[in-house]
Amino acid sequence: MKRRLAIACLPVALSALMAPAIHAAAAPIQLHDYRQLVRMGSLEFSPDGQQLAFLTVTSDFAHDRYDASLRVMDAKAGAVSRVLVSGMQDLHQPRWSPDGRTLAFIAKAGDGKDELYSVPARGGKPTELGKAPNGVQQFAWSPDGHTIAYVTPDNSPLSASDRASHHDLFTIHDDDYQITAPPVASHIWLLSLASGQARQLTHGSTSVLENPPPFGGGVTAPAWTADGRWIVYTRQVDDHDSDSDRTSIAAVNVATGAEHLVTGRTSYEYAPVTAPRGDTLAYLYPQGPGPISDMDLLVATPTGGKARDVSIDLDRNFYPGFAWLPDARGLVGIADDHAGSSLYVQPLHGKGHALAMGGLNPLAVAVSSQGKLAVVADNATTAPELYLMDGLGSRPQRLTAINHAFAAYAYPRTVEVRWKAPDGQPDDGLLTYPNGYVAGRHYPLVVYSHGGPEAASSADFDTGEIGPLRDLFAAKGFVVFEPNYRGSDNLGSAHEHAIYRDPGNGPDSDVISGITMLEKQGLVDSSRIAAVGHSYGGYMTAWLIGHHHFWRCAVVADGALDWTEEYELSGEGNLAWTRDSLGGTPWDPKSAALYRSGSPITYAGQITTPTLILSGTADTTVPITESFALYHALSSRHVPVEFIGLPGGHHSPQDPVHRELYYGAIEKWVVAKMQGKAG
């Protein structure tokens, strides 16, 4: 078998990820314990740097929803946060006014659309700012605080009478298979806070980016230049949901509405952020070759000209949410890095470097006008909290203890492991030992493959697709292995690009050689190995069980199983994702064969592994039709299979009840099959 072909391995323990010393009576964490977990994000310093605003999000199981609260606290150790706004649905994106007296945010009142609200920073009742009939998607304050730029969808070309009389046919272009109405563009409007009047700033058939891009980048708010003359934003060529690769950084003159492309590029530019002084902006663009590569930080000016890649030498994939330093001489951002994530400072001239985080993984970052950093961070045994760094050279100081109760549980030990695939490809991944691990014993193994594939498994507490499963499986006495196969974004651009036109065989060799490495260590009960994965991790799972037959059981969750269906039916940028991953469309001679040979569904007739399939019924990223095909391929041949649908679910559970049931179903299936007889 291929898994005997691994030629090297190098286990590397991460001392920062080791479980802390705990009382002998501490119990492993259980699925229902995560109900109390509070998540944090949307960090923003007040203009004077003295206060910090952020959101906390809790799970309301009684009403099956997530509730967000807007909190404010002094930006210093020992301060206590206070709730400024709570009880409003879909509360997100808090932003300080330039004078620091108020915070604006987006929220929903009753069954209405998302609208803009403001609240005094000292406390008070939120007030609605204007009215956008179609709702608000993102917004930004002008530097003088007199105007808010916000993004809202255009009116539908179909009137109410058209819909009532069924005169509602529409043209479909690059849209997903569940589209029910003509798509509409989103544009920027300017709201005068003095008059309450709004005027449209951008027009035409182009749109502000609305949907997730295919490889990297993201949907972000427009950004004003420091002098208030320009607004820069990510402009999509049209309003169709699968064209989120056809994007450019555009600059629009606030006074005249005239706009132009900043660099002239017409694809894969995202997330512009303007400097706090001067006329520089930074944005994300693929390093290359092609879009399957690191997203680098580039700088340019709103007036146009050649952009410069300032992070070319860092070789890491930056995520949206990066921030300028107050002197505008560099930026701070987050990127996956080996077994976790790192906080990087990237000067405008010179090589960037990681900041010392004391073993924590940054999840979100903000920078103050004095150069302080606020960071939400966690690791495999530490629930997320808010931390403060007084400068680039200082260590994080914990500001909050919102999740302190999670310190009472016994957690397994998670380490990084490294090895090489048979073709020499360097790989790494996470290895989690079972609770109560005893050296020399052979343990059942769960192989969890992450999605993306341009992402990575990271030793976080309860984030990413694996969620609580790492700890739940370890508590059951299983070893958990999370390989960052080629295509992952945590080892540099070459590792990420290595999946180009090699969607199955190369990653297969990475995973199988990793399993072989663990077997050689005498760690694994080779008769009890499970394959689990979500999205592209579902692709990997279906591929692995279609090509190897040692698996005890498998779980394919929202699995991408058929490249042709991904191209023809899905949205969320997957038209470009398939085309640029395989080097062409299903109808191009140079790529057509790969759409079949690279699809796990092609090999479904060879699967003998008992398999659990889960899929959201409203998934437009990976259509549920692919899961139906896998289910029938197994059930018609009497392979043990169960197919669970998540009503209204998109590409992952969107509510706390479904999330808990989803992970509970996976845990139950794997535990039952691993502890029972094979087959």
XYZ file of C-alpha atoms in Angstrom:
679
model
C 0.000 0.000 0.000
C 1.065 3.588 -0.574
C 1.236 4.307 3.124
C 4.422 2.271 3.364
C 6.219 4.713 1.085
C 6.932 7.582 3.493
C 10.636 8.351 3.429
C 11.086 10.771 6.334
C 9.400 12.024 9.451
C 10.190 14.613 12.068
C 7.840 14.940 15.041
C 8.116 18.400 16.564
C 6.506 19.075 19.925
C 5.156 22.564 20.439
C 5.691 23.326 24.091
C 3.252 26.222 23.895
C 0.523 23.788 22.900
C 1.111 21.327 25.688
C -1.766 20.854 28.088
C -1.163 22.798 31.300
C -0.748 21.014 34.586
C -4.222 20.175 35.850
C -5.740 18.631 38.931
C -6.086 14.873 38.730
C -9.843 15.131 39.144
C -10.323 17.359 36.088
C -12.689 15.816 33.565
C -12.382 15.894 29.764
C -14.565 18.468 28.090
C -17.847 17.204 26.605
C -19.892 18.458 23.671
C -22.537 20.202 25.795
C -19.823 22.080 27.712
C -19.138 24.202 24.632
C -22.561 25.789 24.997
C -21.010 28.272 27.429
C -18.181 29.330 25.131
C -18.117 33.062 24.360
C -16.545 34.155 21.100
C -14.968 37.573 20.580
C -14.128 39.745 17.597
C -14.637 43.043 15.734
C -11.911 44.793 17.725
C -11.512 48.538 17.373
C -9.594 51.105 19.406
C -11.093 54.507 20.064
C -9.384 57.301 18.096
C -7.353 58.350 21.161
C -6.335 54.736 21.800
C -7.655 54.759 25.365
C -10.666 52.495 24.894
C -11.384 49.306 23.084
C -14.691 48.207 21.550
C -15.392 44.574 20.697
C -18.191 42.065 20.293
C -18.937 39.009 22.373
C -21.135 36.286 20.884
C -23.008 33.702 22.944
C -25.232 30.748 22.030
C -28.930 30.990 22.836
C -30.144 27.395 22.613
C -33.670 28.261 23.751
C -34.203 30.441 20.659
C -31.594 28.643 18.526
C -29.565 31.719 17.646
C -26.326 33.518 18.346
C -26.559 36.745 20.345
C -23.951 39.480 20.027
C -23.218 42.209 22.570
C -21.179 45.344 21.987
C -18.712 45.937 24.826
C -16.326 48.764 25.650
C -13.393 48.767 28.071
C -10.340 50.824 28.922
C -7.340 49.600 26.982
C -5.252 48.613 29.991
C -4.678 45.610 32.206
C -7.158 45.248 35.030
C -9.953 47.098 33.245
C -13.466 45.671 33.217
C -15.593 45.667 30.095
C -19.149 46.968 30.099
C -21.997 46.056 27.776
C -23.003 48.982 25.593
C -25.569 47.277 23.343
C -27.268 43.892 23.588
C -30.500 42.270 22.484
C -30.330 43.426 18.861
C -30.221 40.750 16.192
C -27.366 40.485 13.703
C -25.343 43.104 15.579
C -21.959 43.470 13.893
C -19.202 45.788 12.659
C -18.909 48.363 15.466
C -16.927 51.450 14.445
C -15.898 54.486 16.519
C -16.781 57.943 15.290
C -13.654 60.026 14.587
C -14.316 62.156 17.694
C -14.645 59.057 19.884
C -18.033 60.069 21.271
C -20.194 57.447 19.599
C -20.047 54.026 18.016
C -21.936 53.068 14.895
C -22.847 49.491 14.078
C -25.131 47.370 11.916
C -28.073 45.516 13.445
C -31.573 44.336 12.702
C -34.766 45.482 14.401
C -37.501 42.859 14.363
C -38.012 41.289 10.946
C -36.561 44.239 9.070
C -33.335 44.664 7.135
C -29.907 45.311 8.597
C -29.623 49.040 9.267
C -27.106 51.510 10.664
C -27.350 52.507 14.324
C -25.297 54.640 16.670
C -24.940 54.662 20.442
C -23.108 57.088 22.763
C -19.788 55.654 23.908
C -20.758 56.367 27.521
C -23.981 54.421 27.150
C -27.537 55.078 26.079
C -30.218 53.929 23.695
C -29.198 53.073 20.111
C -30.530 55.399 17.414
C -31.180 54.422 13.823
C -29.146 56.406 11.309
C -31.149 57.006 8.154
C -32.965 54.211 6.359
C -31.668 51.936 3.624
C -34.714 50.087 2.224
C -32.583 47.197 0.994
C -30.410 46.990 4.102
C -26.790 47.832 4.874
C -23.930 45.427 4.166
C -20.831 47.395 5.261
C -19.991 50.981 6.204
C -17.191 53.395 7.107
C -16.994 56.823 8.790
C -15.517 59.753 6.896
C -12.367 61.172 8.535
C -14.244 64.313 9.641
C -17.129 62.310 11.102
C -19.790 64.159 9.096
C -20.585 61.367 6.637
C -20.944 57.601 6.598
C -20.299 55.623 3.432
C -22.387 52.461 3.359
C -22.989 49.616 0.930
C -26.520 48.587 0.009
C -28.011 46.432 -2.783
C -29.833 48.047 -5.683
C -33.573 47.637 -6.146
C -34.670 44.488 -7.919
C -35.528 44.990 -11.614
C -38.734 43.073 -10.873
C -41.531 45.136 -9.341
C -44.020 43.832 -6.812
C -46.649 43.655 -9.558
C -44.248 41.664 -11.771
C -43.833 39.107 -9.024
C -47.530 39.017 -8.164
C -48.499 38.417 -11.795
C -45.645 35.938 -12.346
C -44.047 38.157 -14.977
C -40.803 37.349 -13.182
C -38.575 35.459 -15.611
C -34.932 36.488 -15.385
C -31.573 35.803 -17.009
C -29.106 33.504 -15.267
C -25.375 33.923 -15.747
C -22.631 32.903 -13.285
C -25.033 32.129 -10.453
C -25.681 29.168 -8.157
C -28.256 26.462 -8.769
C -30.634 27.763 -6.082
C -31.040 31.273 -7.485
C -34.714 32.361 -7.482
C -34.538 36.015 -8.568
C -32.314 38.216 -10.698
C -29.103 39.209 -8.935
C -28.614 42.872 -8.118
C -25.458 44.910 -7.704
C -24.459 46.616 -4.484
C -23.264 50.209 -4.476
C -21.834 52.832 -2.137
C -24.066 55.555 -0.732
C -23.102 58.582 1.370
C -25.201 59.430 4.418
C -24.980 62.989 5.736
C -25.332 62.842 9.514
C -26.343 66.500 9.647
C -29.274 66.261 7.222
C -30.040 62.554 7.382
C -30.080 62.519 3.584
C -28.258 59.909 1.509
C -26.957 60.052 -2.047
C -25.674 57.274 -4.245
C -21.962 57.512 -5.009
C -21.244 54.539 -7.288
C -23.456 53.417 -10.150
C -23.637 51.063 -13.068
C -23.447 47.348 -13.768
C -20.407 46.762 -11.571
C -20.862 45.903 -7.904
C -19.151 46.182 -4.578
C -17.888 42.670 -3.797
C -20.663 40.752 -1.986
C -19.600 37.082 -1.982
C -16.558 35.169 -0.688
C -13.727 34.947 -3.229
C -12.530 31.560 -4.516
C -9.061 31.360 -2.918
C -8.253 34.213 -0.534
C -9.205 37.746 0.340
C -12.693 38.579 1.543
C -15.622 40.959 1.664
C -14.598 44.171 3.442
C -15.960 47.664 3.984
C -15.028 50.633 1.773
C -12.127 52.712 3.091
C -11.713 56.507 3.100
C -8.332 58.072 2.472
C -6.986 60.173 5.334
C -7.814 63.432 3.523
C -11.396 62.334 2.824
C -11.059 62.820 -0.949
C -11.253 59.191 -2.036
C -13.023 55.998 -1.108
C -11.384 52.747 -2.185
C -13.239 49.447 -2.396
C -13.223 46.007 -4.003
C -15.185 46.281 -7.247
C -16.617 43.212 -8.954
C -17.160 43.339 -12.706
C -20.855 42.419 -12.378
C -23.515 41.301 -9.905
C -23.295 37.525 -10.402
C -22.326 35.522 -7.339
C -19.691 33.295 -8.964
C -17.704 36.140 -10.489
C -15.975 37.087 -7.246
C -12.620 36.440 -8.931
C -13.226 39.282 -11.400
C -12.369 42.003 -8.912
C -10.268 45.151 -8.829
C -9.380 47.809 -6.302
C -11.294 50.896 -7.396
C -11.016 54.485 -6.180
C -14.010 56.813 -6.340
C -13.789 60.575 -5.918
C -16.148 61.556 -3.103
C -16.972 64.948 -4.589
C -17.580 63.953 -8.213
C -18.335 60.227 -8.164
C -15.716 59.639 -10.852
C -13.919 56.346 -10.346
C -11.031 54.396 -11.795
C -9.102 51.190 -11.187
C -6.098 51.745 -8.955
C -3.752 49.282 -10.669
C -5.600 48.333 -13.838
C -5.783 44.663 -12.879
C -9.124 42.994 -13.446
C -9.008 39.976 -11.146
C -8.122 38.740 -7.655
C -7.598 42.092 -5.887
C -9.243 42.319 -2.439
C -9.596 44.028 0.951
C -8.188 47.551 0.542
C -7.229 49.382 3.758
C -6.046 52.996 3.672
C -3.158 54.290 5.753
C -3.880 56.558 8.755
C -1.806 59.290 7.134
C -0.683 60.059 3.610
C -2.270 58.559 0.520
C -1.121 54.926 0.634
C -3.425 51.933 0.624
C -2.716 48.231 1.142
C -4.629 45.321 -0.321
C -4.373 41.579 -0.994
C -3.289 39.968 -4.261
C -1.932 36.465 -5.067
C 1.816 36.087 -5.038
C 1.688 33.593 -7.904
C 2.119 31.521 -9.866
C -1.577 31.989 -10.451
C -4.226 32.461 -7.787
C -3.357 29.201 -5.962
C -0.635 30.871 -3.938
C -0.119 33.107 -0.945
C -2.213 36.253 -0.740
C 0.418 38.964 -0.376
C 0.196 42.517 0.937
C 0.583 45.086 -1.829
C 0.665 48.870 -1.518
C -0.448 51.512 -4.013
C -1.992 54.983 -4.123
C -5.614 55.859 -4.921
C -4.580 57.990 -7.887
C -3.174 54.915 -9.627
C 0.135 53.603 -10.775
C 2.177 50.500 -10.191
C 1.564 48.553 -6.998
C 4.378 47.030 -4.953
C 4.351 43.647 -3.193
C 5.789 44.398 0.246
C 5.423 40.866 1.684
C 6.958 38.956 -1.218
C 9.853 37.736 0.979
C 7.711 36.643 3.929
C 6.100 33.683 2.111
C 2.906 33.584 4.150
C -0.766 33.832 3.181
C -2.315 36.955 4.723
C -5.965 37.062 5.682
C -8.243 40.120 5.566
C -8.327 42.078 8.789
C -4.756 43.395 8.615
C -4.120 46.855 10.047
C -1.751 49.755 9.486
C 0.747 50.839 12.109
C 0.131 54.454 13.208
C 3.245 55.792 11.477
C 2.039 54.246 8.179
C 5.431 52.578 7.723
C 4.137 49.049 8.009
C 1.220 46.734 8.660
C 0.225 43.999 11.074
C -1.640 40.927 9.888
C -2.467 37.305 10.603
C -1.436 34.246 8.591
C -1.459 30.494 9.153
C 1.974 29.279 10.212
C 2.813 25.594 10.688
C 0.595 24.242 13.488
C -1.052 27.531 14.366
C -1.256 31.109 13.203
C 1.130 33.990 13.703
C 0.860 37.738 14.032
C 3.214 39.325 11.535
C 4.543 42.843 11.244
C 5.331 43.748 7.654
C 7.271 46.980 7.051
C 6.826 48.758 3.742
C 10.515 48.120 3.124
C 12.196 44.956 4.364
C 11.184 41.451 5.348
C 8.320 40.897 7.743
C 8.577 38.806 10.885
C 6.342 37.126 13.440
C 5.682 38.759 16.789
C 6.121 36.832 20.022
C 2.692 35.638 21.146
C 3.709 33.293 23.957
C 2.180 30.236 22.307
C -1.119 31.886 21.466
C -2.766 31.871 18.052
C -4.129 35.271 16.983
C -7.685 35.268 15.648
C -8.257 39.025 15.212
C -6.117 42.145 15.634
C -6.518 45.921 15.952
C -3.868 48.666 16.245
C -4.256 51.883 18.249
C -3.108 55.369 17.330
C -0.292 54.907 19.892
C 0.869 51.594 18.448
C -0.749 49.248 20.947
C -2.169 45.988 19.647
C -5.386 44.306 20.752
C -5.599 40.631 19.859
C -8.197 37.908 20.299
C -6.182 34.729 20.731
C -6.397 31.113 21.835
C -4.623 27.790 21.505
C -5.564 24.134 21.758
C -5.984 24.265 25.544
C -6.831 27.933 26.086
C -10.257 29.333 25.263
C -10.264 32.662 23.384
C -9.706 35.863 25.334
C -8.770 39.437 24.554
C -5.096 40.412 24.965
C -3.177 43.696 24.854
C 0.336 44.268 23.550
C 1.872 47.644 24.445
C 4.047 47.564 21.340
C 5.531 45.315 18.709
C 8.139 43.987 21.116
C 5.900 43.345 24.108
C 4.251 40.127 25.223
C 0.461 39.791 25.291
C -1.300 40.713 28.536
C -4.693 39.121 29.050
C -7.450 41.737 29.392
C -10.510 39.505 29.788
C -11.428 36.305 31.601
C -14.752 35.753 29.903
C -14.027 32.087 29.227
C -12.199 31.357 32.491
C -14.473 28.380 33.273
C -12.856 26.377 30.471
C -9.570 26.211 32.392
C -11.135 23.575 34.661
C -11.220 20.777 32.067
C -8.584 18.204 31.200
C -7.334 18.679 27.662
C -5.301 16.348 25.482
C -1.803 17.160 24.282
C -1.484 18.506 20.740
C 1.850 18.692 18.910
C 3.045 19.447 15.419
C 4.420 16.577 13.320
C 6.427 16.898 10.126
C 7.232 14.409 7.392
C 7.872 14.175 3.665
C 5.690 12.571 1.009
C 7.218 10.035 -1.403
C 7.865 12.776 -3.988
C 9.723 14.872 -1.410
C 6.891 17.290 -0.681
C 7.382 18.609 2.883
C 4.248 18.254 5.010
C 3.147 19.000 8.528
C 0.066 18.475 10.644
C -1.367 18.264 14.117
C -1.208 15.163 16.278
C -3.424 15.011 19.352
C -2.808 12.273 21.900
C -5.746 10.700 23.724
C -6.514 11.757 27.265
C -4.586 9.462 29.590
C -2.129 8.497 26.854
C 0.253 5.671 27.765
C 3.413 5.287 25.701
C 3.717 1.980 23.896
C 0.001 1.391 23.424
C -1.651 1.328 20.010
C -4.649 3.643 19.711
C -7.481 4.059 17.214
C -6.740 6.886 14.813
C -9.068 9.585 13.423
C -7.672 11.351 10.352
C -9.357 14.738 9.969
C -8.762 16.569 6.674
C -9.447 20.311 6.614
C -11.320 22.102 3.855
C -10.256 24.818 1.509
C -7.940 23.356 0.421
C -6.243 26.758 0.664
C -6.489 26.773 4.481
C -4.888 24.774 7.294
C -5.568 22.825 10.454
C -4.541 25.007 13.356
C -4.198 24.235 17.066
C -7.029 26.522 18.109
C -9.587 25.950 20.836
C -12.898 25.545 19.001
C -12.490 27.272 15.664
C -12.173 25.896 12.178
C -14.104 23.013 10.747
C -12.958 20.431 13.279
C -14.617 22.437 16.063
C -14.793 20.367 19.275
C -14.067 17.016 17.591
C -10.358 17.029 18.423
C -11.075 17.042 22.155
C -14.137 14.785 21.912
C -12.259 12.053 20.054
C -9.238 12.324 22.362
C -11.569 11.897 25.346
C -12.784 8.631 23.765
C -9.250 7.275 23.613
C -8.486 8.113 19.971
C -5.417 9.687 18.420
C -6.396 12.568 16.121
C -4.257 13.393 13.089
C -4.868 16.573 11.061
C -2.591 16.590 7.990
C -1.902 19.870 6.234
C -1.605 18.240 2.833
C -0.298 20.130 -0.223
C -2.638 22.974 -1.031
C -2.646 24.093 2.602
C -1.610 27.696 3.223
C 0.577 27.291 6.320
C 3.953 26.375 4.799
C 4.402 28.947 2.065
C 3.348 29.520 -1.494
C 5.133 26.504 -3.011
C 3.295 24.102 -0.694
C 0.005 25.784 -1.486
C 0.568 25.819 -5.239
C 1.624 22.146 -5.303
C -2.055 21.131 -5.523
C -2.496 22.858 -8.901
C -3.803 20.279 -11.400
C -3.130 17.586 -8.798
C -6.282 17.660 -6.672
C -6.312 14.054 -5.475
C -3.174 11.983 -5.975
C -0.698 14.434 -4.452
C -2.746 15.197 -1.319
C -3.490 11.463 -1.031
C 0.229 10.705 -0.873
C 0.687 13.397 1.779
C -2.027 11.935 4.027
C -1.124 8.278 3.530
C 2.583 8.872 4.131
C 1.652 10.777 7.285
C -0.352 7.801 8.537
C 2.600 5.535 7.739
C 4.842 7.818 9.765
C 2.541 7.452 12.784
C 2.349 3.684 12.359
C 6.153 3.484 12.368
C 6.121 5.258 15.709
C 4.057 2.396 17.116
C 1.206 4.738 17.946
C -1.647 3.466 15.774
C -4.004 0.490 15.898
C -3.981 -0.070 12.126
C -7.256 -2.009 12.250
C -9.122 1.046 13.536
C -8.513 4.137 11.412
C -11.290 6.587 10.510
C -11.335 9.298 7.829
C -13.316 12.498 8.533
C -13.497 15.811 6.698
C -15.634 18.783 5.708
C -15.840 20.565 2.321
C -12.518 19.865 0.576
C -11.811 17.727 3.626
C -14.921 15.812 2.521
C -13.339 15.591 -0.939
C -10.183 14.176 0.653
C -12.160 11.690 2.745
C -14.149 10.403 -0.235
C -10.964 10.199 -2.309
C -9.089 8.294 0.406
C -11.831 5.720 0.970
C -12.195 5.302 -2.793
C -8.504 4.464 -3.213
C -7.625 2.645 0.027
C -9.569 0.025 1.928
C -8.079 -0.134 5.400
C -10.503 2.420 6.869
C -12.872 1.356 9.646
C -15.327 4.188 8.904
C -15.607 7.609 7.294
C -17.507 10.889 7.509
C -18.022 13.105 4.442
C -19.523 16.468 5.480
C -20.579 18.912 2.737
C -18.035 17.124 0.585
C -16.932 18.476 -2.800
C -17.109 15.243 -4.793
C -17.580 16.233 -8.433
C -15.535 18.991 -10.063
C -18.031 19.339 -12.907
C -20.938 19.966 -10.533
C -18.807 22.451 -8.625
C -18.267 24.308 -11.887
C -21.825 24.065 -13.176
C -24.002 24.445 -10.067
C -22.293 26.164 -7.170
C -21.751 29.801 -6.281
C -19.317 31.510 -3.879
C -16.618 31.901 -6.532
C -16.436 28.193 -7.318
C -16.622 28.761 -11.062
C -13.170 30.350 -10.819
C -12.033 27.923 -8.115
C -12.566 24.899 -10.364
C -11.255 26.589 -13.488
C -8.079 27.917 -11.873
C -7.458 24.779 -9.800
C -7.608 22.404 -12.763
C -6.264 24.727 -15.454
C -9.455 25.144 -17.462
C -13.156 24.387 -17.715
C -14.835 20.972 -18.093
C -15.018 21.729 -21.819
C -11.365 22.616 -22.393
C -9.372 19.745 -23.947
C -6.439 20.437 -21.616
C -8.552 20.044 -18.468
C -11.683 18.075 -19.348
C -10.257 14.660 -18.411
C -9.061 15.965 -15.038
C -12.612 16.944 -14.103
C -13.413 13.212 -14.105
C -10.135 11.649 -12.996
C -9.792 14.202 -10.198
C -13.331 13.733 -8.832
C -13.899 11.353 -5.896
C -17.338 10.432 -7.266
C -15.552 8.709 -10.174
C -14.213 6.139 -7.716
C -17.309 5.822 -5.529
C -17.957 2.359 -6.941
C -14.764 1.201 -5.221
C -15.777 2.404 -1.735
C -16.376 -0.315 0.850
C -16.006 1.819 3.998
C -19.083 2.487 6.187
C -19.724 6.181 5.592
C -21.743 8.956 7.200
C -22.715 11.777 4.817
C -23.910 15.190 6.042
C -25.003 18.140 3.930
C -26.905 21.397 4.270
C -30.004 21.452 2.095
C -29.340 25.056 1.022
C -25.600 24.701 0.402
C -24.602 26.786 -2.617
C -20.867 26.287 -2.081
C -21.016 22.494 -2.402
C -24.442 21.505 -3.785
C -26.216 18.738 -1.894
C -26.610 16.949 -5.235
C -23.036 15.728 -4.820
C -23.908 14.120 -1.491
C -26.960 12.460 -3.067
C -24.706 10.938 -5.722
C -22.318 9.516 -3.116
C -25.197 8.195 -1.020
C -26.740 6.289 -3.924
C -23.361 4.976 -5.059
C -22.953 3.356 -1.630
C -26.532 2.381 -0.770
C -27.155 0.693 -4.132
C -24.160 -1.565 -3.439
C -25.219 -2.186 0.182
C -22.227 -0.383 1.684
C -23.261 0.782 5.180
C -24.180 4.460 4.746
C -26.238 7.113 6.496
C -27.169 10.471 4.960
C -28.133 13.369 7.257
C -29.509 16.652 5.938
C -29.313 19.962 7.788
C -32.535 21.858 6.954
C -31.730 25.265 5.490
C -28.031 24.730 6.158
C -25.547 26.409 3.881
C -21.939 25.220 3.927
C -21.824 24.610 7.664
C -24.356 24.801 10.518
C -25.537 28.394 11.004
C -27.230 28.012 14.397
C -26.134 26.546 17.749
C -28.635 23.678 17.851
C -27.715 22.396 14.395
C -24.016 22.864 15.160
C -24.233 20.713 18.264
C -26.330 18.064 16.484
C -23.887 18.075 13.563
C -20.829 17.420 15.711
C -22.775 15.010 17.886
C -23.755 12.923 14.846
C -20.130 12.741 13.680
C -18.877 11.756 17.122
C -21.584 9.110 17.537
C -20.914 7.521 14.124
C -17.141 7.340 14.522
C -17.220 6.080 18.128
C -19.761 3.368 17.305
C -17.843 2.127 14.266
C -14.409 2.303 15.883
C -15.496 0.454 19.012
C -17.650 -2.090 17.194
C -16.763 -4.728 14.648
C -15.420 -3.707 11.283
C -17.991 -3.285 8.487
